[in-house]
Amino acid sequence: MIRLLNHQNRSAYPALVRAMHADRKRVFVDMLKWAIPHDTEFERDQFDDGRAEYLVLHDPASGEHLASMRLLSTEGPHLMTEVFPYLCAGGILRGPDIREITRFCIAPRRRAADRRLARNMLVRAMVEYGLLTGIRSFTAACNMGFLSEVLSAGWRCHPLGMPQVVDGSLIGALRIDIDPDTLRMLVGSWSCDPVDLRLVENDTALAA
Amino acid sequence: MTEFADVEKFIGASRRAVTPKALDDLLADISAEMGFDHYALIHHVDLTPMNKRLTHMADGSLVALTNYPENWVESYVTRNIVANDPVLLASHRSNVGFKWDEVANFIKVTSTHREITRDTRQAGLGEGYTVPAHVPGEANGSCNFAMRTGRSLPERNLLMANMVGSFAFQAARSMVLKARDVPMVREHAPLTSRQLECLALVARGKSDWEIARILGIGSESVKHHVKMAREHYDVPTRIQAAFRAVFESQLTISDVVP
């Protein structure tokens, strides 16, 4: 199941939020060696505040965190304005219909095939969420080592500037445009069954 | 125009290109604009179907567009150098572009590799820059830019070459995919997670008995899972099945190397 977490419902899922930050520490700090704020257990930074939204894939039975991404509004400060402005030669793309993807994290415990399925489900949820809420584009700073994989999804993806070497890695800013066609483009190795995406709390209305 | 404007123009035009020839022309133009003498955009597979009319792309066989010297292409294909080209082998170990003189940073260079490098030079290709194109679950590919022997790489355009190479590969791959009747990824049911677990342990050199102990299942079950995986890939040995699972990215190297 994929759940949208935001400032309204985040406190209802403390274990899942902790598991996500713990996996982010494993992936981004321990494995990828990014120089970002963390403690011994969790990775979180100044953008993990009330404005952040998350799409989180988890196993509803065990509660295990499988994959997640953070979506930031591009109207306020986000990574492209605060950390990577030099990646956007043509200016930083901002607006109410543009979200920035950061901390795209696939839990490292599973095998490659399962991780790819988790990737596909999360990306499909991201596109569906975009279509449902009127998001036109997603932006992201991307390690160029993954560029071929990102492009292979077949969607309309454009660079926002020339890549630069940052801490020994080649990083570039990308824009991915979303429209109803995008879902049909996610085929072949990017395909997955329709995802169970929960954007609202089913139970709260009943309780009220 | 700035370099970035050139890249954007190339991306737009490569998306609109309908025929392999149109894409080939675009790649020739931008390679020359960046200051390279030659390019080779290829899938790392048997290149025998390659031909000058580019029907190998139009019929969905493979990605291959190049303006390497004709004699060298012919020799490259007939000798099946693609399987042992040190530059391509190095590209499997790198995520981003690298210069050909850095190959030894990625692989152990053997005498066969040195021989191929010597023949490449004799064919008129000296320095080069290779942009890997890894798409999980599919054959490897790369966009190679080369200089005539004695000429230096256009250092200031190597970042640009990274972008151009990746977008060019996707444009060519998408063209080939569209031409295929069958999708690039196998459609039959994927291996089960138990089968993958067993294959990962097979690749680590474990016996059926050991695998059974590790997974907490019976030896007969292990035998069954491995047999099903062999039948899935239609291969006679367990190690071949494990390799195929890695090739298809059902398993990664980190799954099989503890």
Coordinates of C-alpha atoms in Angstrom, one line a residue:
Chain A
M1 CA 0.0 0.0 0.0
I2 CA 1.2 3.5 -0.7
R3 CA 0.2 6.3 1.6
L4 CA 0.5 10.0 1.3
L5 CA 1.9 11.5 4.5
N6 CA 1.7 15.2 5.2
H7 CA 1.5 17.5 8.2
Q8 CA -2.1 16.5 8.8
N9 CA -1.7 12.7 9.2
R10 CA 2.0 12.2 9.8
S11 CA 1.6 11.9 13.6
A12 CA -0.8 9.0 13.1
Y13 CA 2.0 6.9 11.6
P14 CA 5.0 7.4 13.9
A15 CA 6.5 3.9 13.3
L16 CA 6.3 4.3 9.5
V17 CA 7.9 7.7 9.6
R18 CA 10.7 6.4 11.8
A19 CA 11.3 3.5 9.5
M20 CA 11.5 5.8 6.5
H21 CA 14.1 8.0 8.1
A22 CA 16.0 4.9 9.2
D23 CA 16.1 3.6 5.6
R24 CA 17.0 7.0 4.3
K25 CA 20.0 6.9 6.7
R26 CA 21.0 3.4 5.4
V27 CA 20.7 4.4 1.8
F28 CA 21.9 8.0 1.6
V29 CA 24.4 8.1 4.4
D30 CA 25.7 4.6 4.9
M31 CA 25.6 3.3 1.3
L32 CA 25.8 6.4 -1.0
K33 CA 28.0 8.4 1.5
W34 CA 26.1 11.7 1.0
A35 CA 27.3 14.4 3.3
I36 CA 23.9 15.3 4.8
P37 CA 22.6 15.8 8.3
H38 CA 22.0 12.6 10.2
D39 CA 22.4 10.9 13.6
T40 CA 23.3 7.3 14.3
E41 CA 19.9 6.0 13.3
F42 CA 18.0 8.6 11.2
E43 CA 18.5 10.9 8.3
R44 CA 16.4 14.0 8.2
D45 CA 17.1 17.6 7.3
Q46 CA 15.6 21.1 7.4
F47 CA 13.2 20.3 4.6
D48 CA 11.5 17.5 6.6
D49 CA 9.2 20.1 8.1
G50 CA 5.4 20.7 8.1
R51 CA 5.5 21.6 4.4
A52 CA 6.9 18.3 3.2
E53 CA 4.8 15.5 1.8
Y54 CA 5.8 11.9 1.4
L55 CA 4.6 9.0 -0.8
V56 CA 5.4 5.9 1.2
L57 CA 5.2 2.3 0.0
H58 CA 4.9 -0.1 2.9
D59 CA 3.7 -3.6 3.7
P60 CA 0.4 -3.1 5.5
A61 CA 0.8 -6.4 7.3
S62 CA 4.2 -6.0 8.8
G63 CA 4.4 -2.2 8.6
E64 CA 7.8 -2.5 6.8
H65 CA 8.9 0.6 4.9
L66 CA 9.7 -0.5 1.3
A67 CA 10.2 2.8 -0.6
S68 CA 9.4 6.4 -0.3
M69 CA 10.0 9.9 -1.8
R70 CA 9.7 13.4 -0.4
L71 CA 7.8 16.0 -2.4
L72 CA 8.4 19.6 -1.7
S73 CA 6.5 22.6 -2.8
T74 CA 8.6 24.7 -5.2
E75 CA 7.0 27.9 -4.1
G76 CA 9.0 28.0 -0.8
P77 CA 12.6 27.1 -0.2
H78 CA 13.5 23.6 -1.6
L79 CA 16.7 21.9 -2.6
M80 CA 16.9 23.5 -6.0
T81 CA 16.8 27.0 -4.5
E82 CA 18.9 26.3 -1.4
V83 CA 21.4 23.6 -2.4
F84 CA 21.6 23.2 -6.2
P85 CA 20.7 26.6 -7.8
Y86 CA 23.8 26.3 -10.0
L87 CA 22.3 23.2 -11.7
C88 CA 19.5 25.2 -13.3
A89 CA 21.1 27.3 -16.1
G90 CA 17.7 28.5 -17.4
G91 CA 16.4 29.5 -14.0
I92 CA 14.7 27.5 -11.3
L93 CA 11.3 26.1 -12.2
R94 CA 8.8 27.1 -9.5
G95 CA 5.0 27.2 -9.3
P96 CA 1.9 25.7 -7.6
D97 CA 1.8 22.9 -10.2
I98 CA 5.4 21.9 -9.8
R99 CA 6.8 19.7 -7.0
E100 CA 10.4 18.8 -6.3
I101 CA 11.2 15.1 -5.7
T102 CA 13.9 14.4 -3.2
R103 CA 15.1 11.4 -1.1
F104 CA 13.8 8.8 -3.5
C105 CA 14.6 5.8 -1.4
I106 CA 14.2 2.1 -2.0
A107 CA 14.7 0.0 1.1
P108 CA 18.0 -1.9 0.5
R109 CA 16.9 -5.2 2.2
R110 CA 15.1 -6.7 -0.8
R111 CA 16.6 -8.2 -4.0
A112 CA 16.9 -6.3 -7.3
A113 CA 13.6 -7.6 -8.8
D114 CA 11.6 -6.6 -5.7
R115 CA 13.4 -3.2 -5.5
R116 CA 12.5 -2.6 -9.1
L117 CA 8.9 -3.4 -8.5
A118 CA 8.9 -1.0 -5.5
R119 CA 10.4 1.6 -7.7
N120 CA 7.7 1.1 -10.3
M121 CA 4.9 1.2 -7.7
L122 CA 6.2 4.4 -6.2
V123 CA 6.7 6.1 -9.6
R124 CA 3.2 5.1 -10.6
A125 CA 1.8 6.5 -7.4
M126 CA 3.7 9.7 -8.0
V127 CA 2.2 10.1 -11.5
E128 CA -1.3 9.3 -10.3
Y129 CA -0.9 11.7 -7.4
G130 CA 0.3 14.4 -9.8
L131 CA -2.7 13.8 -12.1
L132 CA -5.2 13.9 -9.2
T133 CA -3.8 17.1 -7.7
G134 CA -3.1 19.1 -10.9
I135 CA 0.7 18.8 -10.7
R136 CA 2.2 19.4 -14.2
S137 CA 5.8 18.8 -13.6
F138 CA 8.2 17.2 -11.1
T139 CA 11.8 18.5 -10.7
A140 CA 14.7 16.7 -9.2
A141 CA 18.5 16.8 -8.8
C142 CA 19.6 13.4 -10.1
N143 CA 22.9 11.6 -10.1
M144 CA 23.8 11.3 -13.8
G145 CA 24.7 7.7 -13.2
F146 CA 21.0 7.0 -13.1
L147 CA 20.1 9.2 -16.1
S148 CA 19.7 6.2 -18.5
E149 CA 17.5 4.5 -16.0
V150 CA 15.3 7.6 -15.5
L151 CA 15.0 8.2 -19.2
S152 CA 14.1 4.6 -19.9
A153 CA 10.7 5.2 -18.3
G154 CA 9.9 6.8 -21.6
W155 CA 8.3 9.9 -20.1
R156 CA 9.0 13.4 -21.2
C157 CA 12.1 14.3 -19.2
H158 CA 14.2 17.4 -19.8
P159 CA 17.5 18.7 -18.3
L160 CA 17.3 22.1 -16.6
G161 CA 21.0 22.7 -17.0
M162 CA 24.4 21.1 -17.5
P163 CA 25.4 18.5 -14.9
Q164 CA 28.1 19.5 -12.5
V165 CA 30.5 17.5 -10.4
V166 CA 29.3 17.7 -6.7
D167 CA 31.4 15.9 -4.0
G168 CA 32.8 13.6 -6.7
S169 CA 29.5 12.7 -8.3
L170 CA 28.0 14.1 -11.5
I171 CA 24.7 15.7 -10.6
G172 CA 22.1 17.3 -13.0
A173 CA 18.7 18.9 -12.6
L174 CA 15.8 17.3 -14.4
R175 CA 12.2 18.1 -15.1
I176 CA 9.6 15.4 -15.7
D177 CA 6.3 16.4 -17.2
I178 CA 3.1 14.6 -16.3
D179 CA 0.0 14.2 -18.3
P180 CA -2.6 11.4 -18.7
D181 CA -0.4 9.8 -21.3
T182 CA 2.4 9.4 -18.8
L183 CA 0.8 6.3 -17.2
R184 CA 0.6 4.6 -20.6
M185 CA 4.3 5.3 -21.2
L186 CA 5.3 3.3 -18.1
V187 CA 5.6 -0.1 -19.8
G188 CA 8.1 -2.9 -20.1
S189 CA 10.5 -3.0 -17.1
W190 CA 8.6 0.0 -15.6
S191 CA 5.2 -1.6 -15.5
C192 CA 3.3 -2.7 -12.4
D193 CA -0.3 -3.5 -11.5
P194 CA -2.4 -0.5 -10.4
V195 CA -1.3 0.6 -7.0
D196 CA -3.3 1.0 -3.8
L197 CA -2.7 4.7 -3.3
R198 CA -4.3 6.2 -0.1
L199 CA -4.4 10.0 -0.3
V200 CA -7.1 10.5 2.3
E201 CA -7.9 9.0 5.7
N202 CA -10.8 6.6 5.2
D203 CA -11.3 6.1 8.9
T204 CA -11.3 9.7 10.2
A205 CA -14.6 10.7 8.6
L206 CA -16.4 7.8 10.2
A207 CA -14.9 8.6 13.6
A208 CA -16.0 12.2 13.5
Chain B
M1 CA 24.5 29.2 -28.8
T2 CA 25.5 27.9 -25.4
E3 CA 26.4 24.3 -25.0
F4 CA 23.2 23.7 -23.0
A5 CA 21.1 25.2 -25.7
D6 CA 22.8 22.8 -28.1
V7 CA 21.9 19.9 -25.8
E8 CA 18.3 21.0 -25.6
K9 CA 18.1 21.3 -29.3
F10 CA 19.5 17.8 -29.8
I11 CA 17.1 16.3 -27.3
G12 CA 14.1 17.9 -29.0
A13 CA 15.2 16.8 -32.4
S14 CA 16.1 13.3 -31.3
R15 CA 12.6 12.8 -29.9
R16 CA 11.1 13.9 -33.1
A17 CA 13.4 11.7 -35.3
V18 CA 11.3 9.0 -36.8
T19 CA 13.8 7.0 -38.8
P20 CA 17.2 5.6 -37.7
K21 CA 18.8 7.6 -40.5
A22 CA 17.4 10.9 -39.0
L23 CA 18.8 10.0 -35.6
D24 CA 22.1 9.0 -37.1
D25 CA 22.4 12.3 -38.8
L26 CA 21.6 14.2 -35.6
L27 CA 24.2 12.3 -33.7
A28 CA 26.8 12.9 -36.4
D29 CA 26.1 16.6 -36.3
I30 CA 26.3 17.0 -32.5
S31 CA 29.4 14.8 -32.2
A32 CA 31.2 17.0 -34.7
E33 CA 29.9 20.1 -33.0
M34 CA 31.3 18.9 -29.6
G35 CA 34.6 18.3 -31.4
F36 CA 34.6 14.5 -31.7
D37 CA 35.7 12.7 -34.9
H38 CA 33.7 9.5 -34.4
Y39 CA 30.8 8.1 -32.5
A40 CA 29.3 4.6 -31.8
L41 CA 26.0 4.3 -30.1
I42 CA 25.5 0.6 -29.4
H43 CA 23.8 -2.2 -27.5
H44 CA 26.5 -4.5 -26.1
V45 CA 25.1 -7.6 -27.9
D46 CA 26.0 -9.6 -31.0
L47 CA 26.3 -6.9 -33.6
T48 CA 26.0 -9.3 -36.6
P49 CA 22.6 -7.9 -37.7
M50 CA 24.2 -4.4 -38.2
N51 CA 24.1 -3.0 -41.7
K52 CA 24.5 0.3 -43.5
R53 CA 20.8 0.6 -44.3
L54 CA 20.2 0.5 -40.5
T55 CA 17.4 -2.1 -40.9
H56 CA 18.7 -3.6 -37.6
M57 CA 17.2 -0.6 -35.9
A58 CA 14.1 -0.3 -38.1
D59 CA 13.2 -4.0 -37.4
G60 CA 13.9 -3.7 -33.7
S61 CA 16.9 -6.0 -33.4
L62 CA 19.3 -3.7 -31.6
V63 CA 20.7 -0.2 -31.2
A64 CA 23.7 0.5 -33.4
L65 CA 24.6 3.8 -35.0
T66 CA 28.2 4.6 -35.9
N67 CA 30.5 6.5 -38.2
Y68 CA 33.6 4.5 -37.1
P69 CA 35.9 3.7 -40.1
E70 CA 34.1 1.0 -42.1
N71 CA 37.0 -1.5 -42.1
W72 CA 37.1 -1.3 -38.3
V73 CA 33.4 -1.8 -37.9
E74 CA 33.6 -4.9 -40.1
S75 CA 36.5 -6.4 -38.2
Y76 CA 34.8 -5.4 -34.9
V77 CA 31.7 -7.4 -35.8
T78 CA 33.3 -10.4 -37.4
R79 CA 35.8 -10.8 -34.5
N80 CA 33.0 -10.2 -32.0
I81 CA 35.1 -7.6 -30.2
V82 CA 32.0 -6.3 -28.5
A83 CA 32.3 -9.2 -26.1
N84 CA 35.8 -8.4 -25.0
D85 CA 36.3 -4.7 -25.7
P86 CA 38.0 -3.3 -22.6
V87 CA 36.2 0.0 -23.1
L88 CA 32.7 -1.6 -23.0
L89 CA 33.7 -3.9 -20.1
A90 CA 34.8 -0.8 -18.2
S91 CA 31.5 0.8 -19.0
H92 CA 29.7 -2.0 -17.1
R93 CA 31.6 -0.9 -14.0
S94 CA 31.0 2.8 -14.3
N95 CA 27.8 4.8 -14.1
V96 CA 29.0 8.0 -15.8
G97 CA 31.3 8.8 -18.7
F98 CA 35.0 8.0 -18.6
K99 CA 38.0 8.5 -20.9
W100 CA 39.5 5.4 -22.6
D101 CA 42.8 6.0 -20.9
E102 CA 41.1 5.5 -17.5
V103 CA 39.9 1.9 -18.4
A104 CA 42.4 0.3 -16.0
N105 CA 40.7 2.0 -13.1
F106 CA 37.6 -0.2 -13.8
I107 CA 38.9 -3.5 -15.0
K108 CA 41.9 -5.7 -14.9
V109 CA 43.4 -5.2 -18.4
T110 CA 44.6 -8.5 -20.0
S111 CA 46.8 -9.1 -23.0
T112 CA 43.8 -9.7 -25.2
H113 CA 42.5 -6.2 -24.1
R114 CA 45.8 -4.6 -25.0
E115 CA 45.7 -6.3 -28.4
I116 CA 42.2 -4.9 -29.0
T117 CA 43.4 -1.4 -27.9
R118 CA 46.3 -1.7 -30.3
D119 CA 44.1 -2.7 -33.2
T120 CA 41.7 0.1 -32.4
R121 CA 44.5 2.6 -32.7
Q122 CA 45.7 1.1 -35.9
A123 CA 42.2 1.4 -37.3
G124 CA 42.6 5.1 -36.7
L125 CA 40.8 5.6 -33.4
G126 CA 43.0 7.0 -30.6
E127 CA 41.5 8.7 -27.6
G128 CA 37.9 8.3 -26.6
Y129 CA 35.1 9.0 -24.1
T130 CA 32.4 6.5 -23.3
V131 CA 29.0 7.2 -21.7
P132 CA 27.5 4.0 -20.2
A133 CA 23.8 3.4 -20.7
H134 CA 22.5 1.1 -18.1
V135 CA 18.8 0.2 -18.1
P136 CA 18.1 -2.4 -15.4
G137 CA 16.5 -5.5 -16.9
E138 CA 17.9 -4.9 -20.4
A139 CA 21.1 -5.4 -22.3
N140 CA 23.9 -2.9 -21.6
G141 CA 24.6 -0.1 -24.0
S142 CA 26.9 2.9 -24.4
C143 CA 27.5 6.0 -26.5
N144 CA 31.2 6.1 -27.5
F145 CA 32.9 9.2 -28.8
A146 CA 36.3 8.8 -30.4
M147 CA 39.1 10.9 -31.8
R148 CA 41.3 10.1 -34.9
T149 CA 44.7 8.8 -33.7
G150 CA 46.9 11.7 -32.7
R151 CA 44.0 14.1 -31.9
S152 CA 43.0 15.1 -28.3
L153 CA 39.6 14.9 -26.7
P154 CA 37.6 18.1 -26.5
E155 CA 37.9 18.2 -22.7
R156 CA 35.6 21.1 -22.2
N157 CA 32.7 19.3 -23.8
L158 CA 32.8 16.0 -21.9
L159 CA 30.0 16.9 -19.5
M160 CA 27.9 17.8 -22.6
A161 CA 28.8 14.4 -24.1
N162 CA 27.4 12.7 -21.0
M163 CA 24.0 14.3 -21.6
V164 CA 24.0 13.9 -25.3
G165 CA 25.1 10.2 -25.0
S166 CA 22.3 9.4 -22.5
F167 CA 19.5 11.1 -24.4
A168 CA 20.8 9.7 -27.7
F169 CA 20.7 6.2 -26.3
Q170 CA 17.1 6.6 -25.0
A171 CA 16.0 8.0 -28.4
A172 CA 17.5 5.0 -30.2
R173 CA 16.3 2.5 -27.6
S174 CA 12.8 3.9 -27.9
M175 CA 12.9 3.6 -31.7
V176 CA 14.0 0.0 -31.4
L177 CA 11.4 -0.9 -28.8
K178 CA 8.6 0.6 -30.9
A179 CA 9.7 -1.5 -33.9
R180 CA 9.5 -4.7 -31.9
D181 CA 6.5 -6.9 -31.9
V182 CA 7.5 -8.2 -28.5
P183 CA 8.6 -6.0 -25.7
M184 CA 12.2 -5.9 -24.7
V185 CA 11.4 -7.5 -21.3
R186 CA 10.4 -11.1 -21.1
E187 CA 6.7 -11.3 -20.6
H188 CA 6.4 -14.7 -19.0
A189 CA 6.0 -14.9 -15.3
P190 CA 9.0 -13.7 -13.3
L191 CA 11.0 -16.0 -11.0
T192 CA 9.5 -16.3 -7.6
S193 CA 11.2 -14.8 -4.7
R194 CA 12.2 -18.2 -3.3
Q195 CA 13.7 -19.1 -6.7
L196 CA 15.7 -15.9 -6.7
E197 CA 16.8 -16.5 -3.1
C198 CA 18.1 -20.0 -4.1
L199 CA 19.9 -18.6 -7.2
A200 CA 21.6 -15.9 -5.2
L201 CA 23.0 -18.6 -2.9
V202 CA 23.9 -20.8 -5.9
A203 CA 26.0 -17.9 -7.2
R204 CA 27.7 -17.7 -3.8
G205 CA 28.8 -21.3 -4.3
K206 CA 26.4 -22.8 -1.7
S207 CA 25.4 -26.5 -2.0
D208 CA 21.7 -27.5 -1.9
W209 CA 22.2 -28.7 1.7
E210 CA 23.7 -25.3 2.7
I211 CA 21.0 -23.4 0.9
A212 CA 18.4 -25.5 2.7
R213 CA 20.0 -24.7 6.1
I214 CA 20.3 -21.0 5.3
L215 CA 16.7 -20.6 4.2
G216 CA 15.3 -23.1 6.7
I217 CA 13.6 -25.3 4.0
G218 CA 14.2 -28.8 2.8
S219 CA 17.0 -29.8 0.4
E220 CA 14.3 -31.2 -1.9
S221 CA 12.6 -27.9 -2.0
V222 CA 15.9 -26.2 -2.9
K223 CA 16.4 -28.7 -5.7
H224 CA 12.9 -27.9 -7.0
H225 CA 13.3 -24.1 -6.9
V226 CA 16.6 -24.3 -8.7
K227 CA 15.2 -26.7 -11.3
M228 CA 12.3 -24.4 -11.9
A229 CA 14.7 -21.5 -12.4
R230 CA 16.8 -23.5 -14.9
E231 CA 13.6 -24.3 -16.8
H232 CA 12.5 -20.7 -16.7
Y233 CA 15.7 -19.7 -18.5
D234 CA 15.9 -22.9 -20.5
V235 CA 19.5 -23.5 -19.4
P236 CA 21.1 -26.8 -18.4
T237 CA 23.1 -25.7 -15.3
R238 CA 22.3 -23.9 -12.1
I239 CA 25.2 -21.4 -12.5
Q240 CA 23.9 -20.4 -16.0
A241 CA 20.5 -19.7 -14.4
A242 CA 22.1 -17.5 -11.7
F243 CA 24.0 -15.6 -14.4
R244 CA 20.8 -15.1 -16.4
A245 CA 19.1 -13.7 -13.3
V246 CA 21.9 -11.2 -12.9
F247 CA 21.9 -10.3 -16.6
E248 CA 18.1 -9.6 -16.4
S249 CA 18.7 -7.6 -13.2
Q250 CA 16.5 -10.0 -11.3
L251 CA 19.5 -10.2 -9.0
T252 CA 22.3 -7.6 -8.8
I253 CA 26.0 -8.3 -8.2
S254 CA 25.5 -7.1 -4.6
D255 CA 22.9 -9.9 -4.1
V256 CA 25.4 -12.5 -5.1
V257 CA 28.6 -11.1 -3.7
P258 CA 28.2 -10.9 0.1

